[in-house]
Amino acid sequence: MVLFLKIMLIYKRIAVKVGSNVLTRKDGTLNVTRMSALVDQIAELRRSGVAVALISSGAVASGRSEIRPDRKLDAVSARQLYSAVGQAKLINRYYELFREHGVACGQILTMKENFATRRLYLNQKHCMEVMLDNGVLPIVNENDAVSVTELMFTDNDELSGLIAAMMGMEALVILSNVDGVYDGDPSEPTSAVIREIKDGSPEAQSFVATEKSSFGRGGMLTKYNIARKIADEGIAVIIANGLRENILIDVLSEDSAVVCTRFLPLPKPVSNIKKWIAHSEGFSKGEVYVNDGAREALLGTKATSVLFVGVIRIEGDFEKDDIIRILDLSGRQIGLGCAAFDSAEALKRIGKRSDRPLVHYDYLNLVHNAR
């Protein structure tokens, strides 16, 4: 067990995502030494009063090192087999390591469909709240064994963003095998880590490498996009090198000077319902096109709903309360929202003045920087 000096921490409620390349060796086997070090740090954070949710990759890579199939498997079969075996191995290891600190942990295997409806979303949120309220550390991973390929998360970076938003976390720490977002090719000696990314600096995305990791499904571009979105919802995001010793404690300390990339959050709070809507684009059932006047009103400084008088076209077949996309005349998405009418009724009201909007502002999430 590692002993730490008394530290001043910035946040009291965080999500930590650990990537496959942090937890595994080159041959795919679990790096138990590194896992143990990360567990030590999480346990120390909890002793310091920090509520932590852990989103952990590593199941597929872990299972790959255990199973030698008699014949070549297709990609879906291999993922299902390796994840089923590897997840048991992974959570058992976490259980044993956290038990040494007197920390109870629980497993949550989820799928993208569980974020599709408000009811499923809230049920999942309630489960994790009960765990945190009772001192149990949630360890979250995608249920690769049964997830439908077309509806899978991009990777656990996307899942960690959803969890951070759902649980109202103050910060999300994404641990990768690099120090952060670089201003060039990370392999070039002239490249440096971008230490801060804030609102109004979208040009940082042009520097992001598109290569994917060797074991995970995502890469730095996915991390950047998720981090920017979560920061726009008022949650700080830190991308740091999980291979560095004591990295979690260092990046969360008040006087931290560790090299990493910090995405500064927007100060305006976002409601829980809007956070859910913001991450529901993959479940949208229709498109609503608005005229220029409606676009300007929606993106202005005053809270504005999507009114039928500004709607010029509706596409798709949706029911009341389904997620729909709001687009301008050029087809650019400016928001997502919950429909107050089904598509049949909405079509009858296009262009008309109505006492009820198609999407009320309370159930509308506008795309930041849509201008």
Coordinates of N, CA, C and O in Angstrom, one line a residue, residues 239-350:
I239 N -7.1 15.1 -19.6 CA -6.5 13.9 -20.3 C -5.0 13.8 -19.9 O -4.3 14.8 -20.1
A240 N -4.7 12.7 -19.3 CA -3.3 12.6 -18.7 C -2.8 11.2 -19.0 O -3.5 10.3 -19.4
N241 N -1.5 11.0 -18.7 CA -0.8 9.8 -18.9 C -0.9 8.8 -17.7 O -0.3 9.0 -16.7
G242 N -1.7 7.8 -17.9 CA -1.9 6.8 -16.9 C -0.7 5.9 -16.6 O -0.7 5.2 -15.6
L243 N 0.3 6.0 -17.4 CA 1.6 5.3 -17.1 C 2.5 6.0 -16.2 O 3.5 5.4 -15.7
R244 N 2.2 7.2 -15.9 CA 3.0 8.0 -14.9 C 2.7 7.6 -13.5 O 1.5 7.5 -13.1
E245 N 3.7 7.6 -12.7 CA 3.5 7.3 -11.3 C 2.7 8.4 -10.6 O 2.9 9.6 -10.8
N246 N 1.7 7.9 -9.8 CA 0.9 8.8 -8.9 C 0.1 9.8 -9.7 O -0.2 11.0 -9.2
I247 N -0.2 9.5 -11.0 CA -0.8 10.5 -11.9 C -2.1 11.1 -11.4 O -2.4 12.3 -11.5
L248 N -3.0 10.2 -10.8 CA -4.3 10.7 -10.4 C -4.2 11.7 -9.3 O -4.9 12.8 -9.3
I249 N -3.4 11.4 -8.3 CA -3.2 12.4 -7.2 C -2.6 13.7 -7.7 O -3.0 14.8 -7.3
D250 N -1.6 13.6 -8.6 CA -1.0 14.7 -9.1 C -1.9 15.7 -9.9 O -1.9 16.9 -9.7
V251 N -2.7 15.1 -10.8 CA -3.5 16.0 -11.7 C -4.7 16.6 -10.9 O -5.2 17.6 -11.3
L252 N -5.0 16.0 -9.8 CA -6.2 16.5 -9.0 C -5.8 17.4 -7.9 O -6.6 18.0 -7.2
S253 N -4.5 17.5 -7.6 CA -4.0 18.4 -6.5 C -4.1 19.8 -6.9 O -3.9 20.2 -8.1
E254 N -4.4 20.6 -5.9 CA -4.6 22.1 -6.1 C -3.4 22.8 -6.7 O -3.5 23.7 -7.6
D255 N -2.2 22.4 -6.4 CA -1.0 23.0 -6.9 C -0.3 22.2 -8.0 O 0.9 22.3 -8.1
S256 N -1.1 21.4 -8.7 CA -0.5 20.5 -9.7 C 0.2 21.2 -10.8 O -0.2 22.2 -11.3
A257 N 1.4 20.7 -11.1 CA 2.2 21.2 -12.3 C 2.4 20.1 -13.3 O 3.2 20.2 -14.2
V258 N 1.7 18.9 -13.1 CA 2.0 17.8 -14.0 C 1.5 18.1 -15.4 O 0.6 18.8 -15.6
V259 N 2.3 17.6 -16.4 CA 2.0 17.8 -17.8 C 0.7 17.0 -18.2 O 0.7 15.8 -18.0
C260 N -0.3 17.7 -18.6 CA -1.6 17.1 -19.1 C -2.3 18.1 -19.8 O -1.9 19.3 -19.9
T261 N -3.5 17.7 -20.4 CA -4.3 18.7 -21.1 C -5.6 18.8 -20.3 O -6.3 17.8 -20.0
R262 N -5.9 20.1 -19.9 CA -7.1 20.4 -19.2 C -8.1 21.1 -20.1 O -7.8 22.2 -20.6
F263 N -9.3 20.6 -20.2 CA -10.4 21.3 -20.9 C -11.2 22.0 -19.8 O -11.8 21.5 -18.9
L264 N -11.2 23.4 -19.9 CA -11.8 24.2 -19.0 C -13.3 24.2 -19.2 O -13.8 24.4 -20.3
P265 N -14.1 24.0 -18.2 CA -15.6 23.9 -18.3 C -16.2 25.3 -18.5 O -15.7 26.3 -18.0
L266 N -17.3 25.3 -19.2 CA -18.1 26.5 -19.3 C -18.8 26.7 -17.9 O -19.2 25.8 -17.3
P267 N -18.8 28.0 -17.5 CA -19.4 28.2 -16.1 C -20.9 28.1 -16.0 O -21.4 27.8 -14.9
K268 N -21.6 28.2 -17.1 CA -23.1 28.1 -17.0 C -23.5 26.6 -16.8 O -23.2 25.7 -17.5
P269 N -24.2 26.4 -15.7 CA -24.7 25.0 -15.4 C -25.7 24.5 -16.4 O -26.5 25.3 -17.0
V270 N -25.7 23.2 -16.7 CA -26.6 22.5 -17.6 C -27.5 21.6 -16.8 O -26.9 20.8 -16.0
S271 N -28.8 21.6 -17.0 CA -29.7 20.7 -16.3 C -29.4 19.3 -16.6 O -28.9 19.0 -17.7
N272 N -29.8 18.4 -15.7 CA -29.6 16.9 -16.0 C -30.4 16.5 -17.2 O -29.9 15.6 -18.0
I273 N -31.6 17.0 -17.4 CA -32.4 16.6 -18.6 C -31.7 17.0 -19.9 O -31.6 16.3 -20.9
K274 N -31.1 18.2 -19.9 CA -30.4 18.7 -21.1 C -29.1 17.9 -21.3 O -28.7 17.7 -22.4
K275 N -28.4 17.5 -20.2 CA -27.2 16.6 -20.4 C -27.6 15.3 -21.0 O -26.9 14.8 -21.9
W276 N -28.7 14.7 -20.6 CA -29.2 13.5 -21.2 C -29.5 13.7 -22.7 O -29.0 12.9 -23.6
I277 N -30.2 14.8 -23.0 CA -30.5 15.0 -24.4 C -29.3 15.3 -25.3 O -29.2 14.8 -26.4
A278 N -28.3 15.9 -24.7 CA -27.0 16.3 -25.4 C -26.3 15.0 -25.9 O -25.6 15.0 -26.9
H279 N -26.5 13.9 -25.2 CA -25.8 12.7 -25.5 C -26.7 11.7 -26.2 O -26.4 10.5 -26.3
S280 N -27.8 12.1 -26.7 CA -28.8 11.2 -27.3 C -29.0 11.3 -28.8 O -30.0 10.8 -29.4
E281 N -28.0 11.9 -29.4 CA -28.1 12.1 -30.9 C -28.3 10.8 -31.6 O -29.0 10.7 -32.6
G282 N -27.6 9.8 -31.1 CA -27.7 8.5 -31.8 C -29.0 7.8 -31.7 O -29.3 6.8 -32.5
F283 N -29.9 8.4 -30.9 CA -31.3 7.8 -30.8 C -32.3 8.7 -31.4 O -33.5 8.5 -31.2
S284 N -31.9 9.7 -32.1 CA -32.9 10.6 -32.7 C -33.8 9.9 -33.7 O -33.3 9.1 -34.5
K285 N -35.1 10.3 -33.7 CA -36.0 9.7 -34.6 C -36.5 10.5 -35.8 O -37.3 10.1 -36.6
G286 N -36.1 11.8 -35.7 CA -36.6 12.7 -36.8 C -35.8 14.0 -36.9 O -34.9 14.2 -36.0
E287 N -36.0 14.8 -37.9 CA -35.3 16.0 -38.1 C -36.3 17.1 -38.4 O -37.3 17.0 -39.1
V288 N -36.0 18.3 -37.7 CA -36.9 19.5 -37.9 C -36.0 20.6 -38.4 O -35.0 20.9 -37.8
Y289 N -36.5 21.1 -39.6 CA -35.7 22.2 -40.2 C -36.4 23.6 -39.9 O -37.7 23.7 -40.0
V290 N -35.6 24.6 -39.4 CA -36.2 25.8 -39.1 C -35.7 26.9 -40.0 O -34.6 26.8 -40.6
N291 N -36.4 28.0 -40.1 CA -36.0 29.1 -40.9 C -35.0 30.0 -40.2 O -34.6 29.8 -39.1
D292 N -34.4 31.0 -41.0 CA -33.3 31.8 -40.4 C -33.8 32.6 -39.2 O -33.0 32.8 -38.2
G293 N -35.0 33.0 -39.2 CA -35.5 33.8 -38.0 C -35.5 32.9 -36.7 O -35.1 33.4 -35.7
A294 N -36.0 31.7 -36.9 CA -36.0 30.8 -35.8 C -34.6 30.4 -35.3 O -34.3 30.3 -34.1
R295 N -33.7 30.3 -36.3 CA -32.3 29.9 -36.0 C -31.7 31.0 -35.1 O -31.0 30.8 -34.1
E296 N -31.9 32.3 -35.6 CA -31.3 33.4 -34.8 C -31.9 33.5 -33.4 O -31.2 33.8 -32.4
A297 N -33.2 33.2 -33.3 CA -33.8 33.3 -32.0 C -33.3 32.2 -31.1 O -33.0 32.4 -29.9
L298 N -33.2 31.0 -31.6 CA -32.7 29.9 -30.8 C -31.3 30.1 -30.3 O -30.9 29.7 -29.2
L299 N -30.4 30.7 -31.2 CA -29.0 30.8 -30.8 C -28.8 32.2 -30.2 O -27.6 32.5 -29.9
G300 N -29.8 32.9 -29.9 CA -29.6 34.2 -29.2 C -29.4 34.1 -27.7 O -29.2 33.0 -27.2
T301 N -29.5 35.2 -27.1 CA -29.2 35.2 -25.6 C -30.4 34.9 -24.8 O -30.2 34.5 -23.6
K302 N -31.6 35.0 -25.3 CA -32.8 34.7 -24.5 C -33.2 33.2 -24.7 O -33.0 32.6 -25.8
A303 N -33.8 32.6 -23.7 CA -34.2 31.2 -23.7 C -35.4 31.2 -24.7 O -36.4 31.9 -24.5
T304 N -35.3 30.3 -25.7 CA -36.4 30.3 -26.7 C -36.7 28.8 -27.1 O -35.8 28.0 -27.2
S305 N -37.9 28.5 -27.2 CA -38.4 27.2 -27.6 C -38.4 27.0 -29.1 O -38.4 28.1 -29.9
V306 N -38.6 25.8 -29.6 CA -38.8 25.6 -31.1 C -40.2 25.8 -31.4 O -41.1 24.9 -31.0
L307 N -40.6 26.9 -32.0 CA -42.0 27.2 -32.3 C -42.4 26.7 -33.7 O -41.6 26.8 -34.6
F308 N -43.6 26.3 -33.8 CA -44.1 25.8 -35.1 C -44.0 26.9 -36.2 O -43.8 26.6 -37.4
V309 N -44.2 28.1 -35.8 CA -44.2 29.2 -36.8 C -42.8 29.3 -37.5 O -42.8 29.8 -38.7
G310 N -41.8 28.8 -36.9 CA -40.5 28.9 -37.5 C -40.0 27.6 -38.2 O -38.9 27.5 -38.8
V311 N -40.9 26.6 -38.1 CA -40.5 25.3 -38.7 C -41.0 25.3 -40.2 O -42.1 25.7 -40.5
I312 N -40.0 24.8 -41.1 CA -40.4 24.7 -42.5 C -40.4 23.3 -43.0 O -41.1 23.1 -44.1
R313 N -39.9 22.3 -42.3 CA -39.9 21.0 -42.8 C -39.7 20.0 -41.7 O -38.9 20.3 -40.8
I314 N -40.4 18.9 -41.7 CA -40.2 17.8 -40.7 C -40.0 16.5 -41.4 O -40.7 16.2 -42.3
E315 N -39.0 15.8 -41.0 CA -38.7 14.5 -41.6 C -38.6 13.4 -40.5 O -38.2 13.7 -39.4
G316 N -39.0 12.2 -40.8 CA -38.9 11.1 -39.9 C -40.2 10.8 -39.3 O -41.2 11.5 -39.4
D317 N -40.3 9.6 -38.6 CA -41.5 9.2 -37.9 C -41.2 9.1 -36.4 O -40.5 8.1 -36.0
F318 N -41.7 10.0 -35.7 CA -41.4 10.0 -34.2 C -42.6 10.1 -33.4 O -43.7 10.6 -33.9
E319 N -42.5 9.7 -32.1 CA -43.6 9.8 -31.2 C -43.3 10.9 -30.2 O -42.2 11.5 -30.2
K320 N -44.3 11.3 -29.5 CA -44.2 12.3 -28.4 C -43.1 11.9 -27.5 O -43.0 10.7 -27.1
D321 N -42.2 12.8 -27.1 CA -41.1 12.5 -26.2 C -39.9 11.9 -26.8 O -38.9 11.7 -26.1
D322 N -39.9 11.6 -28.1 CA -38.8 11.0 -28.8 C -37.8 12.2 -29.0 O -38.1 13.4 -29.0
I323 N -36.5 11.8 -29.2 CA -35.4 12.8 -29.5 C -35.5 13.1 -30.9 O -35.6 12.3 -31.8
I324 N -35.4 14.4 -31.2 CA -35.4 14.9 -32.6 C -34.3 15.9 -32.8 O -33.9 16.6 -31.8
R325 N -33.7 16.0 -34.0 CA -32.6 16.9 -34.3 C -33.2 18.2 -34.9 O -34.2 18.2 -35.7
I326 N -32.7 19.3 -34.5 CA -33.1 20.6 -35.0 C -32.0 21.1 -35.9 O -30.8 21.2 -35.5
L327 N -32.4 21.4 -37.2 CA -31.4 21.9 -38.2 C -31.8 23.2 -38.8 O -33.0 23.5 -38.9
D328 N -30.8 23.9 -39.3 CA -31.1 25.2 -40.0 C -31.3 24.9 -41.5 O -31.3 23.7 -42.0
L329 N -31.5 25.9 -42.3 CA -31.8 25.7 -43.7 C -30.7 25.0 -44.5 O -30.9 24.4 -45.5
S330 N -29.5 25.2 -44.0 CA -28.3 24.6 -44.7 C -28.1 23.1 -44.3 O -27.2 22.4 -44.8
G331 N -28.9 22.7 -43.3 CA -28.8 21.3 -42.8 C -27.8 21.1 -41.7 O -27.5 20.0 -41.2
R332 N -27.4 22.3 -41.1 CA -26.4 22.2 -40.0 C -27.2 22.0 -38.7 O -28.2 22.7 -38.5
Q333 N -26.8 21.1 -37.9 CA -27.5 20.8 -36.6 C -27.3 21.9 -35.6 O -26.1 22.3 -35.4
I334 N -28.3 22.4 -35.1 CA -28.2 23.5 -34.0 C -28.7 23.0 -32.7 O -28.5 23.7 -31.7
G335 N -29.3 21.9 -32.6 CA -29.8 21.4 -31.3 C -30.4 20.0 -31.4 O -30.7 19.5 -32.5
L336 N -30.7 19.5 -30.2 CA -31.5 18.2 -30.0 C -32.5 18.5 -29.0 O -32.3 19.3 -28.1
G337 N -33.7 17.9 -29.1 CA -34.7 18.1 -28.2 C -35.7 17.0 -28.1 O -35.7 16.1 -28.9
C338 N -36.6 17.0 -27.1 CA -37.7 16.0 -26.9 C -38.9 16.6 -27.6 O -39.4 17.7 -27.2
A339 N -39.5 15.9 -28.5 CA -40.7 16.3 -29.2 C -41.9 16.4 -28.3 O -42.2 15.4 -27.5
A340 N -42.7 17.5 -28.3 CA -43.9 17.6 -27.5 C -45.1 17.0 -28.3 O -46.2 16.9 -27.7
F341 N -44.9 16.7 -29.6 CA -45.9 16.1 -30.4 C -45.4 14.9 -31.2 O -44.1 14.9 -31.4
D342 N -46.2 14.0 -31.7 CA -45.7 13.0 -32.6 C -45.6 13.7 -34.0 O -46.1 14.8 -34.2
S343 N -45.0 13.0 -34.9 CA -44.7 13.6 -36.2 C -45.9 13.9 -37.0 O -46.0 14.9 -37.7
A344 N -47.0 13.0 -36.9 CA -48.2 13.2 -37.6 C -48.9 14.5 -37.2 O -49.3 15.3 -38.1
E345 N -48.9 14.8 -35.9 CA -49.6 16.0 -35.4 C -48.7 17.2 -35.7 O -49.2 18.3 -36.1
A346 N -47.4 17.0 -35.6 CA -46.4 18.1 -35.9 C -46.5 18.6 -37.3 O -46.5 19.8 -37.6
L347 N -46.7 17.7 -38.3 CA -46.8 18.0 -39.7 C -48.0 18.9 -39.9 O -47.9 19.8 -40.8
K348 N -49.1 18.7 -39.2 CA -50.3 19.5 -39.4 C -50.0 21.0 -38.9 O -50.7 21.9 -39.3
R349 N -49.0 21.2 -38.1 CA -48.9 22.5 -37.4 C -47.7 23.3 -38.0 O -47.4 24.4 -37.5
I350 N -47.0 22.8 -39.0 CA -45.9 23.5 -39.6 C -46.2 24.9 -40.0 O -47.2 25.1 -40.7

